[in-house]
PDB file of C-alpha atoms and ligand atoms in Angstrom:
ATOM      1  CA  MET A   1       0.064  -0.248  -0.067  1.00 96.00           C
ATOM      2  CA  ILE A   2       1.045   3.505  -0.688  1.00 98.00           C
ATOM      3  CA  SER A   3       0.200   6.475   1.572  1.00 98.00           C
ATOM      4  CA  VAL A   4       1.299  10.250   1.864  1.00 98.00           C
ATOM      5  CA  LYS A   5       1.025  12.649   4.769  1.00 98.00           C
ATOM      6  CA  PRO A   6       2.599  15.930   5.979  1.00 98.00           C
ATOM      7  CA  ILE A   7       5.684  15.444   7.635  1.00 98.00           C
ATOM      8  CA  PRO A   8       8.022  17.383   9.793  1.00 98.00           C
ATOM      9  CA  ARG A   9      10.993  18.771   7.986  1.00 98.00           C
ATOM     10  CA  GLU A  10      13.227  16.709   9.986  1.00 98.00           C
ATOM     11  CA  LEU A  11      11.903  13.535   8.095  1.00 98.00           C
ATOM     12  CA  THR A  12      12.671  14.765   4.905  1.00 98.00           C
ATOM     13  CA  TYR A  13      16.465  14.915   5.358  1.00 98.00           C
ATOM     14  CA  ASP A  14      17.479  11.246   5.098  1.00 98.00           C
ATOM     15  CA  ILE A  15      15.844  10.771   1.732  1.00 98.00           C
ATOM     16  CA  ARG A  16      16.763  14.132   0.437  1.00 98.00           C
ATOM     17  CA  HIS A  17      20.269  13.540   1.261  1.00 97.00           C
ATOM     18  CA  ALA A  18      20.356   9.736  -0.075  1.00 97.00           C
ATOM     19  CA  VAL A  19      18.882  10.794  -3.658  1.00 97.00           C
ATOM     20  CA  LEU A  20      19.297  14.525  -4.110  1.00 95.00           C
ATOM     21  CA  ARG A  21      22.665  15.439  -2.199  1.00 93.00           C
ATOM     22  CA  GLU A  22      24.793  12.276  -2.374  1.00 92.00           C
ATOM     23  CA  GLY A  23      28.300  12.885  -1.405  1.00 92.00           C
ATOM     24  CA  LEU A  24      27.387  16.144  -0.057  1.00 93.00           C
ATOM     25  CA  PRO A  25      27.209  17.296   3.560  1.00 95.00           C
ATOM     26  CA  ARG A  26      24.117  16.471   5.430  1.00 96.00           C
ATOM     27  CA  GLU A  27      23.746  20.287   6.099  1.00 96.00           C
ATOM     28  CA  SER A  28      23.206  20.522   2.343  1.00 95.00           C
ATOM     29  CA  CYS A  29      19.769  19.125   3.033  1.00 96.00           C
ATOM     30  CA  TYR A  30      18.848  22.011   5.526  1.00 97.00           C
ATOM     31  CA  TRP A  31      17.009  24.555   3.470  1.00 97.00           C
ATOM     32  CA  ASP A  32      16.283  28.255   4.888  1.00 96.00           C
ATOM     33  CA  THR A  33      13.008  28.207   2.890  1.00 97.00           C
ATOM     34  CA  ASP A  34      11.870  24.999   4.628  1.00 98.00           C
ATOM     35  CA  THR A  35      10.322  26.976   7.445  1.00 98.00           C
ATOM     36  CA  LEU A  36       8.827  29.526   5.515  1.00 97.00           C
ATOM     37  CA  PRO A  37       5.010  30.266   6.598  1.00 97.00           C
ATOM     38  CA  GLY A  38       2.677  28.062   4.377  1.00 97.00           C
ATOM     39  CA  ALA A  39       5.649  25.701   3.579  1.00 98.00           C
ATOM     40  CA  PHE A  40       4.818  21.860   3.940  1.00 98.00           C
ATOM     41  CA  HIS A  41       6.497  18.657   3.341  1.00 98.00           C
ATOM     42  CA  LEU A  42       5.066  15.453   2.434  1.00 98.00           C
ATOM     43  CA  GLY A  43       6.520  11.875   2.886  1.00 98.00           C
ATOM     44  CA  GLY A  44       5.378   8.924   0.909  1.00 98.00           C
ATOM     45  CA  TRP A  45       5.362   5.536   2.162  1.00 98.00           C
ATOM     46  CA  LEU A  46       5.425   2.268   0.488  1.00 98.00           C
ATOM     47  CA  GLU A  47       4.526  -0.849   2.510  1.00 97.00           C
ATOM     48  CA  GLY A  48       4.958   0.663   5.724  1.00 96.00           C
ATOM     49  CA  ARG A  49       8.555   2.074   5.018  1.00 98.00           C
ATOM     50  CA  GLN A  50       9.103   5.844   4.432  1.00 98.00           C
ATOM     51  CA  ALA A  51      10.082   5.775   0.596  1.00 98.00           C
ATOM     52  CA  GLY A  52       9.577   9.441  -0.413  1.00 98.00           C
ATOM     53  CA  VAL A  53       9.572  13.005   0.271  1.00 99.00           C
ATOM     54  CA  ALA A  54       8.408  16.376  -1.615  1.00 98.00           C
ATOM     55  CA  THR A  55       8.412  19.997  -0.144  1.00 98.00           C
ATOM     56  CA  PHE A  56       6.057  22.797  -1.275  1.00 98.00           C
ATOM     57  CA  GLN A  57       6.758  26.302  -0.704  1.00 98.00           C
ATOM     58  CA  PRO A  58       5.093  29.628  -0.968  1.00 98.00           C
ATOM     59  CA  GLU A  59       7.349  31.279  -3.380  1.00 98.00           C
ATOM     60  CA  ALA A  60       6.572  33.334  -6.814  1.00 98.00           C
ATOM     61  CA  ASP A  61       7.600  31.801 -10.171  1.00 96.00           C
ATOM     62  CA  PRO A  62      10.531  34.081 -11.203  1.00 94.00           C
ATOM     63  CA  ASP A  63       8.795  34.961 -14.557  1.00 94.00           C
ATOM     64  CA  GLU A  64       5.910  36.069 -12.832  1.00 95.00           C
ATOM     65  CA  PRO A  65       6.998  37.778  -9.682  1.00 96.00           C
ATOM     66  CA  ASP A  66       3.529  39.580  -8.845  1.00 97.00           C
ATOM     67  CA  VAL A  67       1.837  36.169  -9.085  1.00 97.00           C
ATOM     68  CA  PRO A  68       1.329  34.296  -5.998  1.00 97.00           C
ATOM     69  CA  ALA A  69       2.567  30.717  -6.303  1.00 98.00           C
ATOM     70  CA  TYR A  70       4.216  27.566  -4.947  1.00 98.00           C
ATOM     71  CA  ARG A  71       7.254  26.148  -5.476  1.00 98.00           C
ATOM     72  CA  LEU A  72       8.112  22.267  -5.467  1.00 98.00           C
ATOM     73  CA  ARG A  73      11.365  21.411  -4.429  1.00 97.00           C
ATOM     74  CA  GLY A  74      13.107  18.169  -3.064  1.00 97.00           C
ATOM     75  CA  MET A  75      10.840  15.476  -4.929  1.00 98.00           C
ATOM     76  CA  ALA A  76      12.833  12.299  -4.207  1.00 98.00           C
ATOM     77  CA  VAL A  77      11.902   8.814  -3.976  1.00 98.00           C
ATOM     78  CA  LEU A  78      14.453   6.041  -2.788  1.00 98.00           C
ATOM     79  CA  PRO A  79      15.674   3.956  -5.887  1.00 98.00           C
ATOM     80  CA  ASP A  80      14.046   0.632  -4.963  1.00 98.00           C
ATOM     81  CA  ALA A  81      10.765   2.141  -4.490  1.00 98.00           C
ATOM     82  CA  ARG A  82      10.543   3.512  -7.702  1.00 98.00           C
ATOM     83  CA  GLY A  83       7.776   3.088 -10.356  1.00 98.00           C
ATOM     84  CA  CYS A  84       5.438   2.041  -7.859  1.00 98.00           C
ATOM     85  CA  GLY A  85       3.388   5.050  -7.641  1.00 98.00           C
ATOM     86  CA  VAL A  86       4.922   7.045  -4.655  1.00 98.00           C
ATOM     87  CA  GLY A  87       6.138   9.899  -6.319  1.00 98.00           C
ATOM     88  CA  ALA A  88       2.900  10.393  -8.214  1.00 98.00           C
ATOM     89  CA  LEU A  89       0.579  10.318  -5.213  1.00 98.00           C
ATOM     90  CA  MET A  90       2.811  12.783  -3.230  1.00 98.00           C
ATOM     91  CA  LEU A  91       2.830  15.169  -6.635  1.00 98.00           C
ATOM     92  CA  LEU A  92      -0.900  15.134  -6.350  1.00 98.00           C
ATOM     93  CA  SER A  93      -1.459  15.160  -2.879  1.00 98.00           C
ATOM     94  CA  GLY A  94       0.844  18.030  -2.745  1.00 98.00           C
ATOM     95  CA  GLU A  95      -1.261  19.836  -5.732  1.00 98.00           C
ATOM     96  CA  ASP A  96      -4.291  18.974  -4.041  1.00 97.00           C
ATOM     97  CA  ARG A  97      -3.086  20.973  -0.673  1.00 98.00           C
ATOM     98  CA  VAL A  98      -1.720  23.807  -3.020  1.00 98.00           C
ATOM     99  CA  ARG A  99      -5.236  24.087  -4.377  1.00 97.00           C
ATOM    100  CA  GLN A 100      -6.779  24.422  -1.092  1.00 96.00           C
ATOM    101  CA  THR A 101      -4.725  27.526  -0.069  1.00 96.00           C
ATOM    102  CA  GLY A 102      -6.486  29.218  -3.318  1.00 96.00           C
ATOM    103  CA  ILE A 103      -3.049  29.466  -5.229  1.00 97.00           C
ATOM    104  CA  THR A 104      -3.396  27.781  -8.644  1.00 97.00           C
ATOM    105  CA  ARG A 105       0.278  28.527  -9.902  1.00 98.00           C
ATOM    106  CA  LEU A 106       3.050  25.846  -9.163  1.00 98.00           C
ATOM    107  CA  TRP A 107       6.545  25.737 -10.503  1.00 98.00           C
ATOM    108  CA  CYS A 108       9.741  23.517  -9.920  1.00 98.00           C
ATOM    109  CA  ASP A 109      13.199  23.451 -11.363  1.00 96.00           C
ATOM    110  CA  ALA A 110      13.013  19.876 -12.422  1.00 96.00           C
ATOM    111  CA  ARG A 111      16.114  17.591 -13.097  1.00 95.00           C
ATOM    112  CA  ILE A 112      16.166  16.882 -16.496  1.00 95.00           C
ATOM    113  CA  GLY A 113      15.513  12.991 -15.888  1.00 95.00           C
ATOM    114  CA  ALA A 114      12.140  14.194 -14.180  1.00 97.00           C
ATOM    115  CA  VAL A 115      10.694  16.229 -16.894  1.00 97.00           C
ATOM    116  CA  GLY A 116       8.981  13.241 -18.437  1.00 97.00           C
ATOM    117  CA  PHE A 117       7.453  12.363 -14.763  1.00 98.00           C
ATOM    118  CA  TYR A 118       6.322  15.963 -14.403  1.00 98.00           C
ATOM    119  CA  ARG A 119       4.597  16.168 -18.081  1.00 98.00           C
ATOM    120  CA  LYS A 120       2.878  12.951 -17.315  1.00 98.00           C
ATOM    121  CA  HIS A 121       0.959  14.992 -14.330  1.00 98.00           C
ATOM    122  CA  GLY A 122       0.036  17.876 -16.638  1.00 98.00           C
ATOM    123  CA  TRP A 123       3.343  20.232 -15.793  1.00 98.00           C
ATOM    124  CA  GLU A 124       4.967  22.143 -18.992  1.00 98.00           C
ATOM    125  CA  SER A 125       8.654  22.782 -19.325  1.00 96.00           C
ATOM    126  CA  VAL A 126       9.618  26.298 -20.236  1.00 95.00           C
ATOM    127  CA  GLY A 127      12.515  27.853 -21.761  1.00 91.00           C
ATOM    128  CA  GLU A 128      15.926  25.879 -22.113  1.00 92.00           C
ATOM    129  CA  ALA A 129      17.703  23.309 -19.925  1.00 93.00           C
ATOM    130  CA  TYR A 130      20.242  24.676 -17.781  1.00 92.00           C
ATOM    131  CA  ASP A 131      23.106  23.210 -15.542  1.00 93.00           C
ATOM    132  CA  ILE A 132      23.264  23.519 -11.828  1.00 87.00           C
ATOM    133  CA  PRO A 133      26.862  22.429 -10.907  1.00 84.00           C
ATOM    134  CA  THR A 134      26.025  20.329  -8.009  1.00 78.00           C
ATOM    135  CA  ALA A 135      22.990  18.616  -9.336  1.00 81.00           C
ATOM    136  CA  GLY A 136      23.456  18.583 -13.449  1.00 88.00           C
ATOM    137  CA  LEU A 137      20.866  19.666 -16.068  1.00 94.00           C
ATOM    138  CA  HIS A 138      17.425  21.136 -15.124  1.00 95.00           C
ATOM    139  CA  CYS A 139      14.599  23.005 -16.729  1.00 95.00           C
ATOM    140  CA  ARG A 140      12.001  25.072 -15.168  1.00 96.00           C
ATOM    141  CA  MET A 141       8.646  23.361 -15.468  1.00 98.00           C
ATOM    142  CA  LYS A 142       5.145  25.001 -14.237  1.00 98.00           C
ATOM    143  CA  LYS A 143       1.348  24.200 -13.895  1.00 98.00           C
ATOM    144  CA  LYS A 144      -1.702  25.930 -13.406  1.00 97.00           C
ATOM    145  CA  LEU A 145      -4.356  24.190 -11.030  1.00 96.00           C
ATOM    146  CA  ALA A 146      -7.909  24.130 -11.675  1.00 91.00           C
ATOM    147  CA  ALA A 147      -9.359  26.343  -8.767  1.00 83.00           C
ATOM    148  CA  ALA A 148     -10.632  24.587  -5.770  1.00 80.00           C
ATOM    149  CA  GLY A 149     -13.648  22.773  -5.854  1.00 71.00           C
ATOM    150  CA  CYS A 150     -13.271  22.388  -9.765  1.00 59.00           C
ATOM    151  CA  ARG A 151     -12.025  18.766  -9.505  1.00 54.00           C
ATOM    152  CA  ALA A 152     -12.635  15.672  -7.592  1.00 48.00           C
ATOM    153  CA  GLY A 153      -9.745  15.692  -4.783  1.00 46.00           C
ATOM    154  CA  GLU A 154      -7.093  12.762  -4.981  1.00 49.00           C
ATOM    155  CA  GLY A 155      -7.078  10.794  -2.106  1.00 52.00           C
ATOM    156  CA  ASP A 156      -3.544  10.181   0.212  1.00 69.00           C
ATOM    157  CA  THR A 157      -3.729   6.361  -0.005  1.00 68.00           C
ATOM    158  CA  VAL A 158      -4.178   3.809  -3.038  1.00 63.00           C
TER     159      VAL A 158
HETATM  160  C1  COA B   1      11.115  11.416 -10.129  1.00 72.10           C
HETATM  161  C2  COA B   1      10.600  10.362  -9.268  1.00 72.10           C
HETATM  162  C3  COA B   1      10.393  11.395  -7.998  1.00 72.10           C
HETATM  163  C4  COA B   1       9.271   9.733  -9.776  1.00 72.10           C
HETATM  164  O1  COA B   1       8.979   8.691  -8.511  1.00 72.10           O
HETATM  165  P1  COA B   1       8.126   7.484  -8.783  1.00 72.10           P
HETATM  166  O2  COA B   1       7.931   7.041  -7.352  1.00 72.10           O
HETATM  167  O3  COA B   1       9.394   6.570  -9.209  1.00 72.10           O
HETATM  168  O4  COA B   1       7.229   7.559  -9.714  1.00 72.10           O
HETATM  169  P2  COA B   1       5.887   6.819  -9.944  1.00 72.10           P
HETATM  170  O5  COA B   1       6.009   5.445  -9.720  1.00 72.10           O
HETATM  171  O6  COA B   1       4.671   7.450  -9.170  1.00 72.10           O
HETATM  172  O7  COA B   1       5.705   7.197 -11.491  1.00 72.10           O
HETATM  173  C5  COA B   1       4.172   7.823 -12.074  1.00 72.10           C
HETATM  174  C6  COA B   1       4.389   7.696 -13.515  1.00 72.10           C
HETATM  175  O8  COA B   1       5.388   8.546 -13.903  1.00 72.10           O
HETATM  176  C7  COA B   1       6.294   7.754 -14.662  1.00 72.10           C
HETATM  177  N1  COA B   1       7.704   8.113 -14.426  1.00 72.10           N
HETATM  178  C8  COA B   1       8.380   8.047 -13.572  1.00 72.10           C
HETATM  179  N2  COA B   1       9.409   8.594 -13.472  1.00 72.10           N
HETATM  180  C9  COA B   1       9.761   8.777 -14.508  1.00 72.10           C
HETATM  181  C10 COA B   1      10.710   9.892 -15.425  1.00 72.10           C
HETATM  182  N3  COA B   1      12.004   9.929 -14.701  1.00 72.10           N
HETATM  183  N4  COA B   1      10.497   9.929 -16.686  1.00 72.10           N
HETATM  184  C11 COA B   1       9.382   9.704 -17.460  1.00 72.10           C
HETATM  185  N5  COA B   1       8.339   9.019 -16.758  1.00 72.10           N
HETATM  186  C12 COA B   1       8.298   8.801 -15.333  1.00 72.10           C
HETATM  187  C13 COA B   1       5.800   6.195 -14.456  1.00 72.10           C
HETATM  188  O9  COA B   1       6.190   5.544 -15.509  1.00 72.10           O
HETATM  189  C14 COA B   1       4.358   6.423 -14.144  1.00 72.10           C
HETATM  190  O10 COA B   1       3.899   6.067 -15.109  1.00 72.10           O
HETATM  191  P3  COA B   1       2.345   5.427 -15.441  1.00 72.10           P
HETATM  192  O11 COA B   1       1.489   6.140 -14.457  1.00 72.10           O
HETATM  193  O12 COA B   1       1.954   5.472 -16.680  1.00 72.10           O
HETATM  194  O13 COA B   1       2.476   4.113 -14.728  1.00 72.10           O
HETATM  195  C15 COA B   1      11.734   9.612  -8.923  1.00 72.10           C
HETATM  196  O14 COA B   1      12.271   8.533  -9.939  1.00 72.10           O
HETATM  197  C16 COA B   1      13.142  10.071  -8.327  1.00 72.10           C
HETATM  198  O15 COA B   1      13.159  10.451  -7.100  1.00 72.10           O
HETATM  199  N6  COA B   1      14.346  10.299  -9.171  1.00 72.10           N
HETATM  200  C17 COA B   1      15.393  10.703  -8.727  1.00 72.10           C
HETATM  201  C18 COA B   1      15.370  11.889  -8.214  1.00 72.10           C
HETATM  202  C19 COA B   1      14.615  13.190  -9.074  1.00 72.10           C
HETATM  203  O16 COA B   1      14.927  13.289 -10.337  1.00 72.10           O
HETATM  204  N7  COA B   1      13.724  13.804  -8.238  1.00 72.10           N
HETATM  205  C20 COA B   1      13.023  15.064  -9.081  1.00 72.10           C
HETATM  206  C21 COA B   1      13.901  16.246  -8.799  1.00 72.10           C
HETATM  207  S1  COA B   1      13.190  17.478  -9.434  1.00 72.10           S
END
């Protein structure tokens, strides 16, 4: 069974470190923005084991600085748990939670290898790919959410 629930930021660090900051100091997983008012962290569980993390933080899209938006950061699923739906359930749950705030704009800087995952869920890439020295090629991606109430909510468990 897969489930997703909000978690404290401390429960994001192990998986962030293993998947997104491997070989870097653990402190590289502590982000100042983790405690922004309105920021939330989701954990994904697969068969009783925490297998994924994702963080959603209020932050305007640099292309539209005056429009309220959420930024998705730190989306990661442990290698041996991929392909089971954990990432998708965290993404859909996070989108629903953002929608409930009344904000309908989401963006992220996606690793190039994850672009297909986001596209599958209605995100669009914008602009050219660019390199982040510690993390490789990335692509800006965005999604406009339907306003709250316009769509049946996704559950947090499958
Ligand atoms: C990207 C990532 C979060 C996806 O998590 P996951 O749990 O494996 O994804 P899911 O099993 O929920 O996949 C959902 C769907 O997306 C597809 N998908 C998953 N990863 C994909 C990828 N990299 N490219 C294209 N499609 C992908 C799956 O095939 C599945 O399709 P289906 O619904 O037709 O079966 C995970 O692979 C990961 O942590 N990757 C390494 C870190 C990373 O790149 N994070 C993103 C940073 S921006």
